[in-house]
Coordinates of C-alpha atoms in Angstrom, one line a residue:
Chain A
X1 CA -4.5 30.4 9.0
X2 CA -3.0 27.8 11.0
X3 CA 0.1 25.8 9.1
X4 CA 1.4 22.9 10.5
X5 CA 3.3 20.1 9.3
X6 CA 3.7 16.3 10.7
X7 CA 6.8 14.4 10.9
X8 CA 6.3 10.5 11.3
X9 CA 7.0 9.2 14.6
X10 CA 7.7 5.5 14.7
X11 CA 5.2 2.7 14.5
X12 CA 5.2 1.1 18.4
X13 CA 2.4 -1.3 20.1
X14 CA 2.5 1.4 22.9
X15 CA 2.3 4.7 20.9
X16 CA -0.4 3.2 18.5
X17 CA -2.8 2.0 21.4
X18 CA -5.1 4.8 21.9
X19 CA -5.9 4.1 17.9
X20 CA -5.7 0.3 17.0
X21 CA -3.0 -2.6 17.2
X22 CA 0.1 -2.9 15.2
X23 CA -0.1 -6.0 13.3
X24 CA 3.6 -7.2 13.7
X25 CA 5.8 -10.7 14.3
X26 CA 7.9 -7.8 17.1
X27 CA 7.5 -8.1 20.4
X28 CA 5.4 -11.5 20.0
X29 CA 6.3 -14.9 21.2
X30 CA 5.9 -17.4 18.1
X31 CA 4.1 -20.5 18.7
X32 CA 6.3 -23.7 17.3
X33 CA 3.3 -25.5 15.2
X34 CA 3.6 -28.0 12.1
X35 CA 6.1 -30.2 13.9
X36 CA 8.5 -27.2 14.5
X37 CA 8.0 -26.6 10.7
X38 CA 6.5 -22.7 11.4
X39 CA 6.2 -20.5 14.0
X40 CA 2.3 -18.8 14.9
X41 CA 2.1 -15.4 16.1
X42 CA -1.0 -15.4 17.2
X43 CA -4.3 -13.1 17.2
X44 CA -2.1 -9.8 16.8
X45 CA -5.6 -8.1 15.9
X46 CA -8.9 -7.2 17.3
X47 CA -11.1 -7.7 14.3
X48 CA -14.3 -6.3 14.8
X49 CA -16.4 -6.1 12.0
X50 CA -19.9 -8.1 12.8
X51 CA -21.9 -5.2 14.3
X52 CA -25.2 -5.2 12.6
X53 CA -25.3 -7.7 10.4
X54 CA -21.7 -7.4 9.1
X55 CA -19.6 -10.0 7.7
X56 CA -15.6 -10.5 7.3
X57 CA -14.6 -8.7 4.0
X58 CA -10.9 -9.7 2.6
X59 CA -9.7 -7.2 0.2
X60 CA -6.8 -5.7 -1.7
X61 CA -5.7 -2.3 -1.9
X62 CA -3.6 -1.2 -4.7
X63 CA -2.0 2.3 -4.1
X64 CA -2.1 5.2 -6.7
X65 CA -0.5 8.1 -4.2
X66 CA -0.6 11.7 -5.4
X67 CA 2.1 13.8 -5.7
X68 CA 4.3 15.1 -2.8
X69 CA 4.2 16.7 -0.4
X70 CA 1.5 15.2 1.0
X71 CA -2.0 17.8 2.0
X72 CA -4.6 16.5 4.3
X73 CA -8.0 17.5 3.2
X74 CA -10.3 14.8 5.0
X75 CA -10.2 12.0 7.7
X76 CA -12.5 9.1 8.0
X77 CA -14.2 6.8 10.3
X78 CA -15.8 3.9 10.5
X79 CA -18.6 3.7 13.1
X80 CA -19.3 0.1 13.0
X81 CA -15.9 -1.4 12.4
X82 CA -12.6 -2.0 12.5
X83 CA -10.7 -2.1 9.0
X84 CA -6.7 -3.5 9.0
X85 CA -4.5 -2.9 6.6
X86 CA -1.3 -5.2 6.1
X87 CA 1.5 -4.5 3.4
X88 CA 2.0 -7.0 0.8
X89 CA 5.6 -6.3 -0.2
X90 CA 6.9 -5.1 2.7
X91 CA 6.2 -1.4 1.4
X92 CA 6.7 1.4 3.9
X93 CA 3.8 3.5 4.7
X94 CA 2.3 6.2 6.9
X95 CA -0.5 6.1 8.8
X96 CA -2.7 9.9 10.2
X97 CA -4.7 9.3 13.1
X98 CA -6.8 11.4 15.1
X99 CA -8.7 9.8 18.6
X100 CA -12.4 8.9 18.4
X101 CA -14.9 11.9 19.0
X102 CA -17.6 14.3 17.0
X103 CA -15.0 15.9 15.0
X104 CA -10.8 16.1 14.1
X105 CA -8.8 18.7 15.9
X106 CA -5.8 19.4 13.7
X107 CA -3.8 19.4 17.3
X108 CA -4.5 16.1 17.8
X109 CA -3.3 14.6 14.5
X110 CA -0.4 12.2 15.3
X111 CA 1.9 10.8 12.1
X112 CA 2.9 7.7 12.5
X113 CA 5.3 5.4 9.7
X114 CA 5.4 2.2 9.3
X115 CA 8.6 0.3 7.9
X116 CA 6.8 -2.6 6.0
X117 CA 7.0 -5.0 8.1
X118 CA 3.7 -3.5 10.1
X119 CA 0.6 -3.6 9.9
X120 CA -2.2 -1.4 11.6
X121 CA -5.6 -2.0 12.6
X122 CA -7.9 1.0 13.1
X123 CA -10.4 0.3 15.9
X124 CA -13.9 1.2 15.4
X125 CA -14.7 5.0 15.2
X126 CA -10.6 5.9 14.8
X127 CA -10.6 8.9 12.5
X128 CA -7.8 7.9 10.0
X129 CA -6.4 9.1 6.7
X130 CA -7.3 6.6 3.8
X131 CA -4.5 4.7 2.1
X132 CA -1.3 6.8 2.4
X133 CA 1.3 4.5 0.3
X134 CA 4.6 5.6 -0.6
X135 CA 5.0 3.8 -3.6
X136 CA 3.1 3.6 -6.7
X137 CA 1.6 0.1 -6.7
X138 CA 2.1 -1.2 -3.6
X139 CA -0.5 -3.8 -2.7
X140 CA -1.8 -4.3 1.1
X141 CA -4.2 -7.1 2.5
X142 CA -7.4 -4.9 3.6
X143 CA -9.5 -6.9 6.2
X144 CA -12.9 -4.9 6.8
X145 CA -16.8 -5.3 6.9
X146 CA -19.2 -6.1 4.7
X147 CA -23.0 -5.4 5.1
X148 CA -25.7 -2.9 5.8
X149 CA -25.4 1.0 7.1
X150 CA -23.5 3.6 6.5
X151 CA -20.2 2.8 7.7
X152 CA -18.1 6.0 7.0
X153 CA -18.2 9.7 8.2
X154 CA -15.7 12.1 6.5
X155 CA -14.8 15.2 8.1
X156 CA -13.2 17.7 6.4
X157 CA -10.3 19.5 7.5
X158 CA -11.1 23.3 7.4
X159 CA -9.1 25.2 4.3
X160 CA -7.7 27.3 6.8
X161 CA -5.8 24.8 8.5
X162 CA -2.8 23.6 6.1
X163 CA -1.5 20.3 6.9
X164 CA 1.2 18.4 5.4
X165 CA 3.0 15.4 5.8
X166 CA 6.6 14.7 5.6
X167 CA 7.3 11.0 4.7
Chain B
X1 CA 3.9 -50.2 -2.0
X2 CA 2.4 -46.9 -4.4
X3 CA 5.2 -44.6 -5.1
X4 CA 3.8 -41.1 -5.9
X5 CA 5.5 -37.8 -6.7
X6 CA 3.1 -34.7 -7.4
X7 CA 4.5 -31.7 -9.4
X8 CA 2.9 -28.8 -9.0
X9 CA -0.3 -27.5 -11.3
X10 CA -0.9 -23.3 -11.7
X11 CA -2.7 -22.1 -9.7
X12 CA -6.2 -20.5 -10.9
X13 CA -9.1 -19.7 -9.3
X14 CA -11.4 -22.1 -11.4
X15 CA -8.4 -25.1 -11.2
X16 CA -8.9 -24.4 -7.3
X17 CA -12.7 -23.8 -7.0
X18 CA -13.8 -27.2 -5.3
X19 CA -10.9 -26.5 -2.4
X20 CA -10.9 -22.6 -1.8
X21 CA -10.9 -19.1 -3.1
X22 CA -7.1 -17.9 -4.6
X23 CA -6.6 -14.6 -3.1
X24 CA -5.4 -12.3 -6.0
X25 CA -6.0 -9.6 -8.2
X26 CA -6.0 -11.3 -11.3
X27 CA -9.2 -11.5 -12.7
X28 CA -10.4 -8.8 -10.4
X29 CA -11.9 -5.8 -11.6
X30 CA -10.2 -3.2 -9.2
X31 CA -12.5 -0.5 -8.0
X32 CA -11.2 3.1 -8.1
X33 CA -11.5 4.7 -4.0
X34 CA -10.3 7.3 -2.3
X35 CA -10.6 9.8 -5.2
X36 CA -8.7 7.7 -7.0
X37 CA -5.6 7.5 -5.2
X38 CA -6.2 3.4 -4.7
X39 CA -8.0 0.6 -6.5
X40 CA -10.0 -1.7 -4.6
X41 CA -9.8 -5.4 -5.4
X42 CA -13.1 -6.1 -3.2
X43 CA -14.2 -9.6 -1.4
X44 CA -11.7 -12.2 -2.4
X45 CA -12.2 -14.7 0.0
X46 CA -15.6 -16.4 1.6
X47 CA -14.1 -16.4 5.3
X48 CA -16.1 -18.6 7.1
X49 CA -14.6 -18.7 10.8
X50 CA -17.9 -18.4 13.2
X51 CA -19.2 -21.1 13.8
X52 CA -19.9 -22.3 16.9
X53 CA -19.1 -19.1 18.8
X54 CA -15.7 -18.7 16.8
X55 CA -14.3 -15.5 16.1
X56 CA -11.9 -14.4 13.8
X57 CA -8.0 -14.6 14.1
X58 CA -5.4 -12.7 12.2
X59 CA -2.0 -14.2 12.8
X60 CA 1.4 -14.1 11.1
X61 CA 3.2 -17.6 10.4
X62 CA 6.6 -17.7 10.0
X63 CA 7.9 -20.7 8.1
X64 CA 10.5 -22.8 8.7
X65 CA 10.1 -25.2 6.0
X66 CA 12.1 -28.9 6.2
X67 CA 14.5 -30.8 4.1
X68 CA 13.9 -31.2 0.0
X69 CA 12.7 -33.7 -1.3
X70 CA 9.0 -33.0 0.8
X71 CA 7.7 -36.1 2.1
X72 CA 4.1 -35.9 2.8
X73 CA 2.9 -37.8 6.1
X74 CA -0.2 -36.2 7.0
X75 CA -3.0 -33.5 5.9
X76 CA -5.4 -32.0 8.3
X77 CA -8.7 -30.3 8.0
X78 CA -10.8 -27.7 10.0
X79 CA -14.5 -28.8 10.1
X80 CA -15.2 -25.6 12.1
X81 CA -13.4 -22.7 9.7
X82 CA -12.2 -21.7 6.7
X83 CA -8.2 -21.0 7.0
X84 CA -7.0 -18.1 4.5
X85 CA -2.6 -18.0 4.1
X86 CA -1.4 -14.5 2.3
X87 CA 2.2 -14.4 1.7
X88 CA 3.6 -11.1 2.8
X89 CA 6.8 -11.0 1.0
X90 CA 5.9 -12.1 -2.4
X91 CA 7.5 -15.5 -1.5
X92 CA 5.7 -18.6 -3.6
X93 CA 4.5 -21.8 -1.8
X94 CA 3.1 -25.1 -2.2
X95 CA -0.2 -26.2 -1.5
X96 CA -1.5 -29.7 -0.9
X97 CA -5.1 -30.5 -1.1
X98 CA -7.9 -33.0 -1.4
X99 CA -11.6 -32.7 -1.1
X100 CA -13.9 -33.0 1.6
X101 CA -14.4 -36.1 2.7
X102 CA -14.4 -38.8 5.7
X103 CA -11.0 -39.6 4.1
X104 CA -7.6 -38.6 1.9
X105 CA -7.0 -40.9 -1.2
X106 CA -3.3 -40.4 -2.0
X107 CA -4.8 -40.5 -5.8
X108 CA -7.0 -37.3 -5.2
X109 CA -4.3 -35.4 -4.0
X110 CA -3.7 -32.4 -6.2
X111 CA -0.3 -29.9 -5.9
X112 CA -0.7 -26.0 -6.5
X113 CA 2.2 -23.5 -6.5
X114 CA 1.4 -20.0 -5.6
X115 CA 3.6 -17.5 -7.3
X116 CA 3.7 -15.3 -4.4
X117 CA 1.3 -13.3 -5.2
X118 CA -1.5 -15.3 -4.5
X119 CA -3.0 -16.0 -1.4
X120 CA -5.4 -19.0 -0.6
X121 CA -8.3 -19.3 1.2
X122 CA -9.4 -23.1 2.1
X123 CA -13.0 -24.0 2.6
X124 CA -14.2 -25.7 5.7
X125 CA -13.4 -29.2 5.8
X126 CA -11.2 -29.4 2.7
X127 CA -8.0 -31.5 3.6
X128 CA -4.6 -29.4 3.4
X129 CA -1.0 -29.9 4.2
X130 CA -0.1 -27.4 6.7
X131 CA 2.2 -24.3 5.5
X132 CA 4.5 -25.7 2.6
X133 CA 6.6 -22.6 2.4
X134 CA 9.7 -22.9 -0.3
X135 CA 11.9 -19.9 1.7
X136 CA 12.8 -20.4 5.6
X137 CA 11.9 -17.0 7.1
X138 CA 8.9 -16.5 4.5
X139 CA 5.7 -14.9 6.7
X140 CA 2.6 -15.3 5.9
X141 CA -0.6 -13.6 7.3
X142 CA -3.1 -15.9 8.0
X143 CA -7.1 -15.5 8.9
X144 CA -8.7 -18.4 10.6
X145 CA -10.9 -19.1 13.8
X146 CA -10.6 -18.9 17.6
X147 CA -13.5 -20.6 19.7
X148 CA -14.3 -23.1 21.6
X149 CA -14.7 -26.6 20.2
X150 CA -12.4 -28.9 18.2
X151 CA -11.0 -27.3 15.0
X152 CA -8.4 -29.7 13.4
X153 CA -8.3 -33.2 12.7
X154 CA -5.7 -34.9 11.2
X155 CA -5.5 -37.8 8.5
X156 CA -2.0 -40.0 8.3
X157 CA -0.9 -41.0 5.0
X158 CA 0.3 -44.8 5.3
X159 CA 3.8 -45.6 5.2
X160 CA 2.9 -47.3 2.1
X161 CA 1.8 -44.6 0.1
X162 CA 4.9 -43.1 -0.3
X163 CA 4.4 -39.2 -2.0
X164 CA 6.8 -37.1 -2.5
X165 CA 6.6 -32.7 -4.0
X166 CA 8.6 -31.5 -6.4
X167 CA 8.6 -27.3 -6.0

């Protein structure tokens, strides 16, 4: 019986790289465009999702969290894609990752929180935690792939090992 | 000398059908995932960004919108790309349109307000005013192309057609 519980750490470009980009206005030059009338931040995501005869999918996500605290019982990949999440409200959330490989060693789970303002985009074959809102409703923009093959493993974290999150 | 002033229609996805998709979960069946712990509003939006070895772009624009009354000068089109705009703080906006065409008629211009909770996703080649955000600061996360090739051209209104938006 091994407990262990994760504490977020915060949401940079640099801590996040091993897993995907941070989709964030911070620490990007803004374009001027319109006539000065907006500013483009530009291509803050690698969007990989055509492997295979995949397409673009745009979706929404609307969050239904559990209870608290928070128990990790699975993580999940996708082998053929990317998939980006992007708040719609400027809700906080958290965001489990573990680094691409055959399974998830609960040692090399890292928590990380975003402040609402961020987005995240998992690379292909990032073992992440589905949806983990904080608020009940909170709607994010989902970009991800559409189109043949199975494009999600699950691996289950082993009963024995008891993790939680702290928000 | 035409004097014109456009006040804004809702915005539904049938009303907006001939220019784009409205990005939205109204009128989307959400899809329970993740055991339930989020609904999936799936495929909103046909992006269409790969032609001619484009790719797609996710960017953030920040808007810094002009003086009121909003004078319209100019629309623009992307004959390569679809162009999808998500507001990302629940912040409405305006949107300009006219159809397809070698040309704008200031009479087939039609006005759309988003209640910030909708997104839109224009078609390729459908003429658009570029981001008419109502809120300086308002972001907006927006999923167009990146390639090579020529992706905008731009249409001047004549000085005599004089049109004006009311928010």
């Amino acid at each position: 019986m091994a407990r262990r519980t994760l504490t977020p750490e915060p949401l940079t470009a640099g801590a996040f790289e091993a897993f995907g980009d941070v989709i964030e206005t911070r620490g990007h030059q803004g374009l001027p465009i319109n006539d000065g009338q907006a500013l483009r931040f530009h291509d803050l995501a690698a969007i990989d999702v055509l492997a295979e005869e995949g397409r673009v999918l745009l979706n929404i996500f609307r969050a239904r969290p559990g209870p608290a605290p928070i128990r990790v019982r699975m993580m999940e990949r996708h082998p053929l894609s990317s998939q980006a999440f992007v708040p719609l409200a400027a809700t906080p959330f958290l965001i489990l990752v573990a680094p691409p490989g055959a399974n998830v060693a609960p040692a090399a789970l890292r928590l990380f929180k975003s402040d609402g303002r961020q987005g995240v985009n998992y690379h292909r074959g990032v073992w992440h935690h589905p949806l983990l809102a904080l608020e009940r409703d909170a709607e994010f923009l989902v970009v991800d792939r559409g189109g043949p093959g199975t494009n999600c493993d699950v691996w289950e974290i082993d009963e024995a090992d008891e993790v939680t999150l702290r928000s």
